[in-house]
Amino acid sequence: MGAVQLRAGVHYPRSAGEFQSWFATDADCLDYLDWLRWPEGFICPRCGHAGGWVVADGRYKCSSCGGRTSVTAGTLFDRRRTPLTVWFTACWMFATGKDGMSALSLQRALEIGSYPTAWAMLHRLRSVLVRPGRERLTGMVEVDETFIGGEEAGLRGGRARGKKVLTGIAVEVTQPRGMGRCRMAPLTDASAKSLHAFVTDHVEPGATVITDAWQGYRGLEELGYLHDRRSQRAARACGEDPGELLPAVHRVASLIKRWLLGTHQGSVELAHLPSYMNEFVFRFNRRRSRSRGLVFYRVLELAIAHDPVRYRDLVVDPQPKTTPPTPPGKRGNPPSMDRPRAARPWRTTDLG
Ligand SMILES: [Zn+2]
């Protein structure tokens, strides 16, 4: 059985008007999340048994072990204080806005009382954007490292220049000068150990990796890559612009810098920079998506498959995540992520 073809207006809303009519109440939202989480019917997260019924409090009761589970239990929406309708509106704005939004503009748009609530909602959404086990980049891939973040001198009343984070960037290049997907991650340093780890995490072996002549990139052939090293000196010698050796990564680097200064006014804390990078990469890799409603669907799909994110984890965890990502299967994906989807439009009767 193949994956169902997702259709606008059937599986996800086509427009803001449709969004509003589908998700007028918390019960509507819950119904949709139910379909996203268990497209082929309830599966008990405790014992894995398929089958159960809805009891008086709205939760499912497993017909095998008798355990009770709510649709949102163990997901990003677990124990939320904010109504689901507000959550859905935040997701819609997050997914359909081309450049995303700051916590301040979300707070204003949703008339949420407190800034920390809006801030935490956006951070929770960002934390679901990295899909475990996602495919690595293939084909021709430019790789380089650059510094990102920090305040410009003289901004905001002469505040001291913030620290910048050394960041690895990898971008698929397509002929003649196009770009495919990108990946980005903080690096501890520009040593061969860090750079090799970055490349193996994000680029599929067999790909051609294009870098400058920095010695940290030596040894990529031994890791299973074709290595195209471009020397600035050689470029200068043949009269080419040495700054244009890696045009794709340089364009992506300037796009994320502009995005941090624009949408987020440059006010991104160092500790949270990796999650902003995740958001940027998510948006960049979907920049050609014809339907923003489909992006909304993808965000919710990731959120319902994601473990709860505690507020204190958002606030306390001050270190950029430089450790390798947790292998797939350890981050709370219910098996529904791996199952083919059955054709079960979440609302079969009233699509108006
Ligand atoms: Zn059970």
XYZ file of C-alpha atoms and ligand atoms in Angstrom:
353
model
C 0.000 0.000 0.000
C 1.534 3.303 -1.070
C 1.411 6.576 0.832
C -1.755 8.515 0.236
C -1.512 11.549 -2.005
C -2.195 14.513 0.245
C -4.762 16.867 -1.198
C -5.351 20.520 -0.487
C -8.820 21.137 0.854
C -9.140 17.490 1.917
C -6.124 16.718 4.096
C -4.979 20.244 4.859
C -6.583 23.668 4.477
C -6.054 25.586 1.244
C -6.495 29.066 2.642
C -6.801 31.109 5.797
C -10.583 31.057 5.398
C -10.639 27.289 5.145
C -8.293 27.062 8.129
C -10.695 29.121 10.229
C -13.737 27.102 9.267
C -12.026 23.765 9.922
C -10.583 24.660 13.309
C -13.173 26.756 15.078
C -13.103 24.803 18.349
C -10.652 22.745 20.403
C -12.701 19.651 19.525
C -12.070 20.299 15.795
C -8.336 20.548 16.448
C -8.345 17.386 18.557
C -10.166 15.514 15.804
C -7.500 16.516 13.292
C -4.642 15.560 15.630
C -6.355 12.219 16.225
C -6.288 11.542 12.472
C -2.658 12.691 12.169
C -1.512 10.506 15.053
C -3.538 7.382 14.298
C -4.524 7.543 10.622
C -5.578 3.891 10.699
C -7.202 3.962 14.085
C -6.032 4.050 17.699
C -2.838 2.202 18.596
C -2.040 1.925 22.283
C 1.287 3.672 23.043
C 1.717 1.478 26.144
C 1.371 -1.991 24.678
C 1.259 -1.427 20.906
C -2.141 -3.061 20.551
C -4.332 -1.718 17.735
C -7.857 -1.092 18.885
C -9.787 0.543 21.672
C -12.719 2.813 22.301
C -13.376 6.340 23.468
C -14.427 6.603 27.112
C -16.401 9.303 28.911
C -13.456 11.650 29.521
C -12.642 11.686 25.799
C -9.574 9.489 26.105
C -9.028 6.173 24.356
C -9.135 2.986 26.385
C -6.955 0.189 25.025
C -8.941 -2.986 24.422
C -5.941 -5.091 25.424
C -4.202 -3.527 28.432
C -7.001 -1.162 29.463
C -4.621 1.842 29.569
C -6.123 5.252 28.875
C -4.478 7.687 26.460
C -5.494 11.118 25.252
C -4.756 12.166 21.678
C -2.182 14.703 22.824
C -0.520 12.594 25.566
C 3.185 12.153 24.932
C 3.203 14.694 22.091
C 4.236 18.317 21.797
C 0.699 19.308 22.910
C 0.812 17.287 26.146
C -0.369 19.135 29.283
C -0.702 22.404 27.421
C -2.264 25.391 29.105
C -2.861 27.228 25.844
C -6.057 26.212 23.995
C -5.522 24.085 20.892
C -7.208 26.689 18.703
C -4.497 29.168 19.700
C -1.833 26.526 19.104
C -3.246 25.803 15.659
C -3.333 29.482 14.765
C 0.304 29.810 15.869
C 1.208 26.785 13.709
C -0.674 28.241 10.760
C 1.117 31.579 11.009
C 4.452 29.873 11.615
C 4.010 27.636 8.564
C 2.381 30.020 6.129
C 4.478 33.112 6.786
C 7.342 33.021 4.307
C 9.891 34.277 6.820
C 8.304 33.066 10.019
C 7.684 35.440 12.874
C 9.147 36.770 16.092
C 7.677 36.021 19.516
C 6.628 39.656 19.816
C 4.620 39.605 16.603
C 3.012 36.280 17.571
C 2.053 37.700 20.952
C 0.429 40.689 19.262
C -1.285 38.690 16.520
C -2.844 36.140 18.877
C -3.441 38.557 21.714
C -1.614 36.191 24.021
C -1.190 37.831 27.401
C 2.444 37.079 28.036
C 5.537 37.326 25.912
C 7.128 34.183 27.469
C 4.086 32.152 26.367
C 4.485 33.258 22.740
C 8.249 32.787 22.974
C 7.893 29.249 24.332
C 5.308 28.301 21.691
C 7.660 29.281 18.888
C 10.562 27.470 20.523
C 8.461 24.350 20.953
C 7.532 24.494 17.269
C 11.181 24.951 16.289
C 12.189 21.963 18.363
C 10.069 19.593 16.247
C 11.468 20.675 12.894
C 14.361 18.245 12.699
C 12.924 14.959 11.572
C 14.873 12.026 13.020
C 16.439 9.883 10.337
C 15.955 12.426 7.574
C 17.839 11.840 4.360
C 21.297 13.272 3.950
C 22.266 15.564 1.069
C 23.257 13.953 -2.216
C 24.801 14.795 -5.590
C 27.113 17.817 -5.615
C 27.350 19.430 -2.191
C 29.249 22.581 -1.259
C 30.514 22.598 2.335
C 32.039 25.521 4.216
C 32.127 26.986 7.703
C 31.280 30.514 8.765
C 30.482 32.572 11.866
C 26.813 33.303 12.528
C 25.044 35.336 15.213
C 26.212 38.017 17.572
C 25.290 41.670 17.587
C 26.809 44.208 15.276
C 28.931 46.786 17.073
C 27.010 49.975 17.775
C 23.583 48.351 17.661
C 21.232 48.658 20.619
C 22.931 51.295 22.686
C 26.494 50.138 22.259
C 25.977 46.694 23.745
C 29.149 44.687 23.513
C 29.551 42.622 20.412
C 28.041 39.234 21.089
C 29.785 36.009 20.423
C 29.351 34.330 17.109
C 28.972 30.641 16.550
C 31.130 28.742 14.109
C 28.644 27.013 11.831
C 28.988 24.303 9.218
C 26.865 24.826 6.104
C 26.231 22.268 3.366
C 24.212 23.051 0.227
C 23.305 20.846 -2.727
C 24.211 22.538 -5.988
C 22.327 21.901 -9.190
C 23.390 22.922 -12.670
C 23.959 25.558 -13.755
C 23.749 27.748 -10.638
C 20.768 26.414 -8.741
C 20.505 25.223 -5.141
C 18.798 22.166 -3.678
C 18.460 21.451 0.040
C 20.758 22.730 2.773
C 21.877 21.690 6.245
C 23.474 23.707 9.011
C 24.939 22.922 12.440
C 27.198 24.551 15.036
C 30.806 23.332 15.059
C 33.123 23.184 18.065
C 36.037 24.231 15.853
C 37.316 23.949 12.280
C 39.405 20.851 12.931
C 39.306 17.808 10.675
C 37.477 15.914 13.454
C 34.624 18.439 13.628
C 34.368 18.960 9.881
C 34.450 15.246 9.077
C 31.687 14.652 11.637
C 29.623 17.456 10.103
C 30.024 16.026 6.589
C 29.181 12.449 7.583
C 26.131 13.635 9.559
C 24.702 15.645 6.674
C 26.022 14.313 3.368
C 25.380 10.866 1.915
C 28.549 8.880 1.086
C 29.146 8.786 -2.657
C 28.290 12.466 -3.027
C 30.802 14.964 -4.409
C 31.827 17.346 -1.637
C 33.111 20.710 -2.826
C 35.236 22.658 -0.331
C 37.986 25.222 -0.267
C 41.571 24.151 0.302
C 41.386 24.207 4.121
C 43.316 21.248 5.563
C 40.433 20.281 7.845
C 38.669 18.880 4.799
C 41.518 16.518 3.896
C 40.637 12.876 4.201
C 37.066 13.034 2.896
C 37.888 10.446 0.205
C 38.651 7.916 2.943
C 35.147 8.532 4.300
C 33.542 7.583 1.003
C 33.159 10.961 -0.727
C 34.439 12.362 -3.976
C 36.299 15.486 -2.941
C 36.525 18.558 -5.139
C 38.986 20.910 -3.396
C 39.032 24.414 -4.797
C 42.041 26.517 -4.048
C 41.670 30.282 -3.768
C 45.252 30.710 -4.893
C 44.607 28.659 -8.023
C 41.453 30.650 -8.742
C 43.325 33.913 -8.380
C 46.060 32.593 -10.676
C 43.544 31.927 -13.460
C 41.904 35.304 -12.937
C 38.717 33.987 -11.301
C 37.078 35.575 -8.274
C 38.296 33.588 -5.251
C 35.219 34.706 -3.282
C 33.044 32.833 -5.771
C 34.563 29.402 -5.200
C 31.593 28.281 -3.117
C 28.717 30.522 -4.251
C 25.864 28.383 -2.864
C 27.069 28.196 0.752
C 27.897 31.881 0.695
C 24.408 32.726 -0.495
C 22.823 30.573 2.202
C 25.076 32.130 4.849
C 24.032 35.624 3.843
C 20.354 34.593 3.727
C 20.370 33.291 7.310
C 22.239 36.365 8.540
C 19.681 38.618 6.873
C 16.797 36.524 8.283
C 18.168 36.749 11.841
C 18.508 40.514 11.526
C 15.157 40.956 9.775
C 12.498 38.674 11.245
C 14.259 38.383 14.592
C 15.837 41.836 14.781
C 19.201 40.302 15.604
C 17.943 39.545 19.115
C 18.668 35.826 19.068
C 20.403 34.448 22.132
C 23.475 32.392 21.461
C 22.075 29.399 23.331
C 19.080 29.282 20.986
C 20.914 29.851 17.741
C 20.870 26.145 16.779
C 17.066 26.042 16.913
C 16.846 29.162 14.732
C 19.184 27.402 12.303
C 16.770 24.460 12.266
C 13.892 26.792 11.473
C 15.854 28.493 8.721
C 16.820 25.152 7.137
C 13.224 23.913 7.378
C 11.981 27.033 5.569
C 14.775 27.044 3.019
C 14.198 23.415 2.094
C 10.491 24.098 1.559
C 10.886 27.400 -0.225
C 9.415 25.970 -3.416
C 6.491 24.228 -1.734
C 3.458 25.238 -3.777
C 1.117 25.011 -0.828
C 1.746 26.691 2.498
C -1.134 24.615 3.865
C 0.981 21.533 3.218
C 3.782 23.065 5.300
C 1.228 23.586 8.101
C 0.330 19.889 7.818
C 4.017 18.896 8.029
C 4.597 20.997 11.148
C 1.607 19.444 12.916
C 2.643 15.978 11.775
C 6.063 16.505 13.367
C 4.528 18.012 16.522
C 2.159 15.088 17.109
C 5.090 12.665 16.669
C 7.385 14.606 18.998
C 7.980 14.122 22.702
C 6.699 16.853 25.026
C 9.115 19.782 25.393
C 9.261 21.149 28.929
C 9.512 24.885 29.487
C 12.544 24.465 31.716
C 14.343 22.631 28.918
C 13.794 25.606 26.650
C 15.111 28.025 29.227
C 17.881 26.115 30.954
C 19.628 24.199 28.186
C 22.275 26.821 27.452
C 24.611 24.785 25.271
C 24.352 24.576 21.517
C 23.737 20.984 20.587
C 27.121 20.027 19.235
C 26.697 16.352 19.997
C 25.558 14.143 17.121
C 21.791 13.877 16.728
C 20.062 11.046 18.549
C 19.554 8.090 16.233
C 16.089 7.568 14.801
C 13.700 5.727 17.040
C 14.948 7.284 20.273
C 13.038 10.505 20.062
C 9.552 9.329 20.631
C 8.315 8.694 17.140
C 5.253 6.543 17.319
C 5.315 3.831 14.676
C 2.683 5.788 12.748
C 5.477 7.894 11.189
C 6.774 4.808 9.424
C 3.481 3.312 8.403
C 1.934 4.034 5.042
C -1.016 6.333 5.413
C -4.474 5.077 4.758
C -6.841 7.259 2.818
C -8.800 8.703 5.667
C -9.519 12.382 5.199
C -9.898 13.706 8.697
C -13.276 15.140 7.960
C -15.280 13.193 5.451
C -18.631 14.907 5.795
C -18.301 18.660 5.958
C -15.390 19.986 3.933
C -16.822 23.487 3.701
Zn -2.605 -1.151 25.558
